[in-house]
Coordinates of C-alpha atoms in Angstrom, one line a residue:
M1 CA -22.4 55.4 2.9
T2 CA -24.7 57.3 0.4
T3 CA -23.1 60.2 -1.4
N4 CA -25.0 63.5 -1.3
N5 CA -25.0 65.2 -4.7
I6 CA -25.4 68.8 -5.5
L7 CA -26.3 70.1 -9.0
I8 CA -25.2 73.7 -9.8
Y9 CA -26.1 75.5 -13.0
Q10 CA -24.6 78.8 -14.2
I11 CA -24.5 80.7 -17.5
G12 CA -20.9 80.3 -19.0
R13 CA -18.8 83.3 -19.6
L14 CA -16.8 84.4 -22.6
D15 CA -15.7 88.0 -22.1
T16 CA -12.4 90.0 -22.0
N17 CA -12.0 89.2 -18.3
F18 CA -13.3 85.6 -18.2
Q19 CA -10.1 84.1 -16.9
Q20 CA -9.5 86.8 -14.2
P21 CA -9.7 85.2 -10.7
L22 CA -11.7 86.9 -8.0
D23 CA -12.3 86.4 -4.3
F24 CA -15.8 85.1 -3.3
E25 CA -17.1 85.1 0.2
I26 CA -19.6 82.4 1.3
K27 CA -20.7 82.4 5.0
G28 CA -17.5 83.8 6.3
E29 CA -15.1 81.7 4.1
T30 CA -13.2 83.2 1.2
F31 CA -12.4 81.3 -1.9
E32 CA -10.4 82.5 -5.1
S33 CA -12.2 81.3 -8.2
I34 CA -12.8 82.3 -11.8
L35 CA -16.4 81.6 -11.5
S36 CA -18.8 81.9 -8.6
S37 CA -20.0 78.4 -9.1
F38 CA -16.3 77.2 -8.6
A39 CA -16.3 78.9 -5.4
L40 CA -19.6 77.2 -4.4
K41 CA -18.1 73.9 -5.2
K42 CA -15.2 74.6 -2.9
H43 CA -17.7 75.6 -0.2
Y44 CA -19.6 72.5 -0.4
N45 CA -16.5 70.3 -0.4
D46 CA -18.2 67.5 1.7
Y47 CA -20.7 66.9 -1.2
N48 CA -20.3 65.4 -4.7
V49 CA -20.8 68.7 -6.6
N50 CA -21.7 68.6 -10.2
I51 CA -21.4 72.1 -12.1
K52 CA -23.1 72.5 -15.5
L53 CA -22.1 75.5 -17.5
L54 CA -24.8 76.8 -19.9
F55 CA -23.2 78.1 -23.1
P56 CA -25.6 80.2 -25.3
I57 CA -24.9 79.1 -29.0
S58 CA -24.3 82.9 -29.8
L59 CA -21.1 83.2 -27.5
P60 CA -18.5 83.3 -30.3
F61 CA -20.3 86.0 -32.2
N62 CA -18.9 89.1 -30.2
S63 CA -16.6 91.2 -32.2
S64 CA -15.2 93.0 -29.3
L65 CA -13.5 89.8 -28.1
Y66 CA -11.3 89.8 -31.2
N67 CA -10.3 93.3 -30.8
S68 CA -9.1 92.8 -27.3
E69 CA -5.4 92.0 -26.6
N70 CA -6.3 91.1 -23.0
F71 CA -8.9 88.5 -24.2
K72 CA -6.2 86.9 -26.6
K73 CA -3.7 86.7 -23.7
M74 CA -6.3 84.9 -21.6
C75 CA -7.0 82.2 -24.1
T76 CA -4.8 79.3 -25.1
K77 CA -3.6 79.5 -28.7
E78 CA -5.7 76.5 -29.7
F79 CA -8.9 77.9 -28.1
Y80 CA -8.5 81.4 -29.6
E81 CA -7.9 80.0 -33.1
I82 CA -10.9 77.6 -33.0
L83 CA -13.0 80.4 -31.6
Y84 CA -12.0 82.9 -34.2
S85 CA -12.6 80.3 -36.9
A86 CA -16.2 79.9 -35.6
Y87 CA -16.6 83.8 -35.8
N88 CA -15.4 83.7 -39.5
D89 CA -17.4 80.5 -40.5
A90 CA -20.7 80.6 -38.7
D91 CA -22.2 77.7 -40.7
S92 CA -19.5 75.3 -39.9
F93 CA -19.7 76.2 -36.2
L94 CA -23.5 75.7 -36.0
N95 CA -23.2 72.3 -37.5
N96 CA -21.0 71.2 -34.6
P97 CA -20.6 73.8 -31.9
Q98 CA -19.2 71.2 -29.5
L99 CA -15.9 71.4 -31.4
V100 CA -15.5 74.9 -30.0
F101 CA -17.1 74.6 -26.6
D102 CA -15.2 71.4 -25.7
K103 CA -12.0 73.6 -25.7
H104 CA -13.4 76.3 -23.3
P105 CA -10.8 76.9 -20.6
H106 CA -13.3 76.6 -17.8
L107 CA -14.1 73.0 -18.4
Q108 CA -11.6 71.5 -16.1
D109 CA -11.9 69.4 -12.9
N110 CA -15.0 67.4 -14.4
I111 CA -16.9 70.6 -15.1
N112 CA -19.6 69.9 -17.7
Y113 CA -21.5 72.0 -20.0
M114 CA -24.5 72.2 -22.3
V115 CA -25.4 74.4 -25.3
I116 CA -28.5 76.5 -25.1
P117 CA -30.4 78.2 -27.8
S118 CA -30.1 82.0 -28.3
V119 CA -32.3 84.8 -29.3
G120 CA -31.6 88.0 -31.5
N121 CA -29.1 89.4 -33.9
Y122 CA -25.4 88.8 -33.6
S123 CA -22.4 89.6 -35.9
G124 CA -20.0 87.2 -37.5
N125 CA -17.1 88.3 -39.6
N126 CA -19.0 90.2 -42.3
K127 CA -22.2 88.3 -41.7
Q128 CA -25.4 89.0 -39.6
I129 CA -26.6 86.0 -37.8
Y130 CA -30.2 85.9 -36.4
F131 CA -31.3 83.4 -33.8
S132 CA -35.0 83.0 -33.6
G133 CA -35.1 80.7 -30.6
H134 CA -37.9 80.7 -28.0
Y135 CA -37.8 81.5 -24.4
S136 CA -39.9 78.5 -23.6
D137 CA -37.5 76.2 -25.5
I138 CA -34.6 77.5 -23.4
V139 CA -36.5 76.9 -20.2
L140 CA -37.5 73.3 -21.5
I141 CA -33.9 72.4 -22.5
I142 CA -32.6 73.3 -19.0
L143 CA -35.4 71.6 -17.3
I144 CA -34.8 68.5 -19.4
D145 CA -31.0 68.4 -18.3
M146 CA -32.2 68.9 -14.7
I147 CA -34.5 65.8 -14.9
E148 CA -31.8 63.7 -16.7
S149 CA -29.2 64.7 -14.0
F150 CA -31.8 63.7 -11.3
F151 CA -32.1 60.3 -12.8
K152 CA -28.3 60.1 -13.5
Y153 CA -27.5 60.3 -9.8
K154 CA -30.2 57.7 -9.1
E155 CA -32.6 60.3 -7.6
N156 CA -30.2 61.1 -4.8
V157 CA -29.8 64.9 -5.2
D158 CA -29.8 66.9 -2.1
K159 CA -29.6 70.2 -3.6
I160 CA -30.1 72.1 -6.9
I161 CA -28.4 75.5 -7.1
V162 CA -29.0 78.0 -9.9
D163 CA -26.2 80.5 -9.8
I164 CA -27.5 83.8 -11.4
S165 CA -24.2 85.7 -11.0
S166 CA -23.4 85.7 -14.7
G167 CA -25.1 85.8 -18.1
H168 CA -27.8 87.9 -19.9
N169 CA -31.1 88.4 -17.9
Y170 CA -32.9 86.4 -20.7
Y171 CA -30.9 83.2 -20.0
V172 CA -30.9 83.8 -16.1
S173 CA -34.7 84.1 -16.2
A174 CA -35.0 80.9 -18.0
M175 CA -32.7 79.1 -15.4
I176 CA -34.9 80.4 -12.6
E177 CA -38.1 79.3 -14.4
A178 CA -36.6 75.9 -15.0
L179 CA -35.7 75.6 -11.3
K180 CA -39.4 76.3 -10.3
H181 CA -40.6 73.5 -12.6
I182 CA -37.9 71.0 -11.4
D183 CA -38.9 71.9 -7.8
T184 CA -42.5 71.2 -8.5
W185 CA -41.7 67.9 -10.5
I186 CA -39.4 66.6 -7.9
T187 CA -41.9 67.2 -5.2
L188 CA -44.6 65.3 -6.9
Y189 CA -42.2 62.5 -8.1
K190 CA -40.7 61.9 -4.6
W191 CA -43.8 62.8 -2.6
N192 CA -43.1 61.6 1.0
E193 CA -39.5 60.7 0.3
K194 CA -36.3 62.7 1.1
K195 CA -36.7 66.2 -0.2
T196 CA -34.5 67.8 -2.8
F197 CA -33.9 71.5 -1.9
C198 CA -33.7 74.2 -4.6
F199 CA -31.7 77.4 -4.1
I200 CA -30.7 80.5 -6.0
A201 CA -27.2 81.8 -5.6
V202 CA -26.3 85.3 -6.5
T203 CA -23.0 87.4 -6.2
E204 CA -22.6 91.0 -5.3
P205 CA -22.0 93.3 -8.3
I206 CA -18.6 92.9 -9.7
I207 CA -16.6 96.1 -9.9
P208 CA -13.9 96.3 -12.7
G209 CA -10.4 96.4 -11.1
F210 CA -11.5 95.2 -7.7
K211 CA -10.7 91.6 -6.9
G212 CA -13.2 91.4 -4.0
P213 CA -14.1 89.5 -1.8
Y214 CA -17.6 89.5 -3.2
K215 CA -20.3 88.0 -1.1
I216 CA -22.4 85.1 -2.5
S217 CA -25.8 84.8 -1.1
I218 CA -27.6 81.4 -1.2
E219 CA -31.4 81.5 -0.8
E220 CA -33.8 78.6 -0.7
Q221 CA -36.7 78.6 -3.1
H222 CA -40.1 77.5 -2.1
T223 CA -42.4 76.5 -4.9
K224 CA -46.0 76.0 -4.1
V225 CA -47.5 72.9 -5.7
F226 CA -51.2 73.1 -6.7
F227 CA -53.4 70.1 -7.5
S228 CA -54.3 71.1 -11.1
C229 CA -54.0 69.2 -14.4
P230 CA -51.7 70.6 -17.0
I231 CA -53.6 68.9 -19.9
S232 CA -57.3 69.0 -20.9
A233 CA -59.7 66.5 -22.2
K234 CA -59.3 68.0 -25.7
D235 CA -55.6 67.2 -25.6
I236 CA -56.3 63.5 -25.1
E237 CA -59.3 63.2 -27.5
N238 CA -58.4 61.9 -30.8
T239 CA -54.8 61.8 -29.8
H240 CA -54.5 65.6 -30.4
L241 CA -51.6 66.3 -28.2
A242 CA -49.8 63.1 -29.0
R243 CA -50.1 63.9 -32.8
T244 CA -48.8 67.3 -32.3
I245 CA -45.6 66.0 -30.5
F246 CA -45.1 63.0 -32.9
P247 CA -46.5 64.1 -36.2
E248 CA -44.7 61.6 -38.5
K249 CA -46.4 58.4 -39.6
E250 CA -43.4 56.3 -38.4
M251 CA -44.0 57.5 -34.9
R252 CA -47.2 55.8 -34.5
S253 CA -46.3 53.6 -31.6
K254 CA -44.7 56.4 -29.7
K255 CA -47.9 58.6 -30.4
R256 CA -50.1 55.6 -29.3
N257 CA -48.0 55.0 -26.1
L258 CA -48.0 58.8 -25.1
N259 CA -51.8 59.0 -25.5
E260 CA -52.3 56.0 -23.5
I261 CA -50.3 57.4 -20.7
L262 CA -52.2 60.6 -20.9
E263 CA -55.6 58.9 -20.9
K264 CA -54.7 56.9 -17.7
F265 CA -53.2 60.0 -16.1
G266 CA -56.4 61.9 -16.8
L267 CA -58.5 59.1 -15.2
A268 CA -56.3 58.9 -12.2
F269 CA -56.3 62.6 -11.6
S270 CA -60.1 62.9 -12.0
A271 CA -60.5 60.0 -9.4
V272 CA -58.3 61.7 -6.8
K273 CA -59.8 65.1 -7.4
N274 CA -63.3 63.7 -7.1
N275 CA -62.4 61.5 -4.1
I276 CA -63.1 58.2 -5.8
P277 CA -60.1 56.0 -4.7
L278 CA -61.9 52.7 -5.4
F279 CA -61.4 53.5 -9.2
I280 CA -57.7 53.6 -8.8
Y281 CA -57.6 50.2 -6.9
T282 CA -59.8 48.5 -9.4
N283 CA -58.0 49.7 -12.6
E284 CA -54.6 49.0 -14.0
F285 CA -52.1 51.8 -14.4
H286 CA -48.4 51.9 -15.8
N287 CA -45.8 51.1 -13.2
K288 CA -43.1 53.5 -12.3
E289 CA -40.3 52.0 -14.2
Y290 CA -42.2 51.8 -17.4
L291 CA -43.1 55.6 -17.0
K292 CA -39.4 56.4 -16.3
D293 CA -38.2 54.6 -19.4
F294 CA -40.8 56.4 -21.5
L295 CA -40.0 59.7 -20.0
N296 CA -36.3 59.2 -20.7
E297 CA -37.0 58.4 -24.3
F298 CA -39.4 61.2 -24.6
L299 CA -36.9 63.8 -23.2
K300 CA -34.3 62.5 -25.7
Y301 CA -36.7 63.1 -28.5
I302 CA -37.6 66.6 -27.3
K303 CA -33.8 67.5 -27.1
D304 CA -33.2 66.3 -30.6
V305 CA -36.1 68.5 -31.9
I306 CA -34.7 71.6 -30.2
Y307 CA -31.2 70.9 -31.2
K308 CA -32.0 70.1 -34.9
D309 CA -31.6 73.7 -36.0
Y310 CA -29.7 76.2 -33.6
L311 CA -30.9 79.2 -35.7
K312 CA -34.6 78.3 -35.3
T313 CA -35.5 75.9 -32.4
T314 CA -39.2 75.4 -33.3

């Protein structure tokens, strides 16, 4: 029996009421949960649900947290101390943020997380911290995780749900943008195979002091796929795009492999667009497994570039 997998993404919380359970209503059923995504997991109990919480790197830098007795009571002693240490020593935290986020109380029952870049000014203890991340990098890092998760579950993903019930609009918008991209990518990748459906989940506005129930709406997204080429001939000529992505001399083989893939893609795209199928039948192209292996290596490299400096992603 094949297991049906669901991927759920939500911006992680860290506020003065982040441990307060609420009642959520989904299609007539009520579930008590700390996060709306946890309620969604209970709703889809017939599926293998995989939740990924997205923690902006700036989360610890909020002075109001450390002035709140309620927040301190909601934290374990260990988590509060390691969080406050990050607030006081931003440099050490930015060198290894996983030491803090690994202890987040919401990471139970196989809940996973990823760190995403932040944007703007934040205050540590007696220190201003400026994150000059880029919106496109946040979209990209989320998209990369979606693609990697798709491969992790052997391309058997029934639904991808982006829960926009929490988080700053900046990060919520990036999640929605990534969802559109993954919808297009999977549609082209799987073509006539079993479809992966993409949804946005949103909770009614949360009223302080009211436990609920709060209705969660789940709406399917329909992304139109257009037959257009994202790269130009100029990108391929003289390995222009490949050199931009792999600038170092020791990356010559990767640069060469990428440009070869782009060249063959350009030829295949042109043949289909101009209705010349014979060209495709009479020329050799990379097989699917080779392209998958290269894509996985490529995505890992891009992640390393983005995560190299949390203060400045590019």
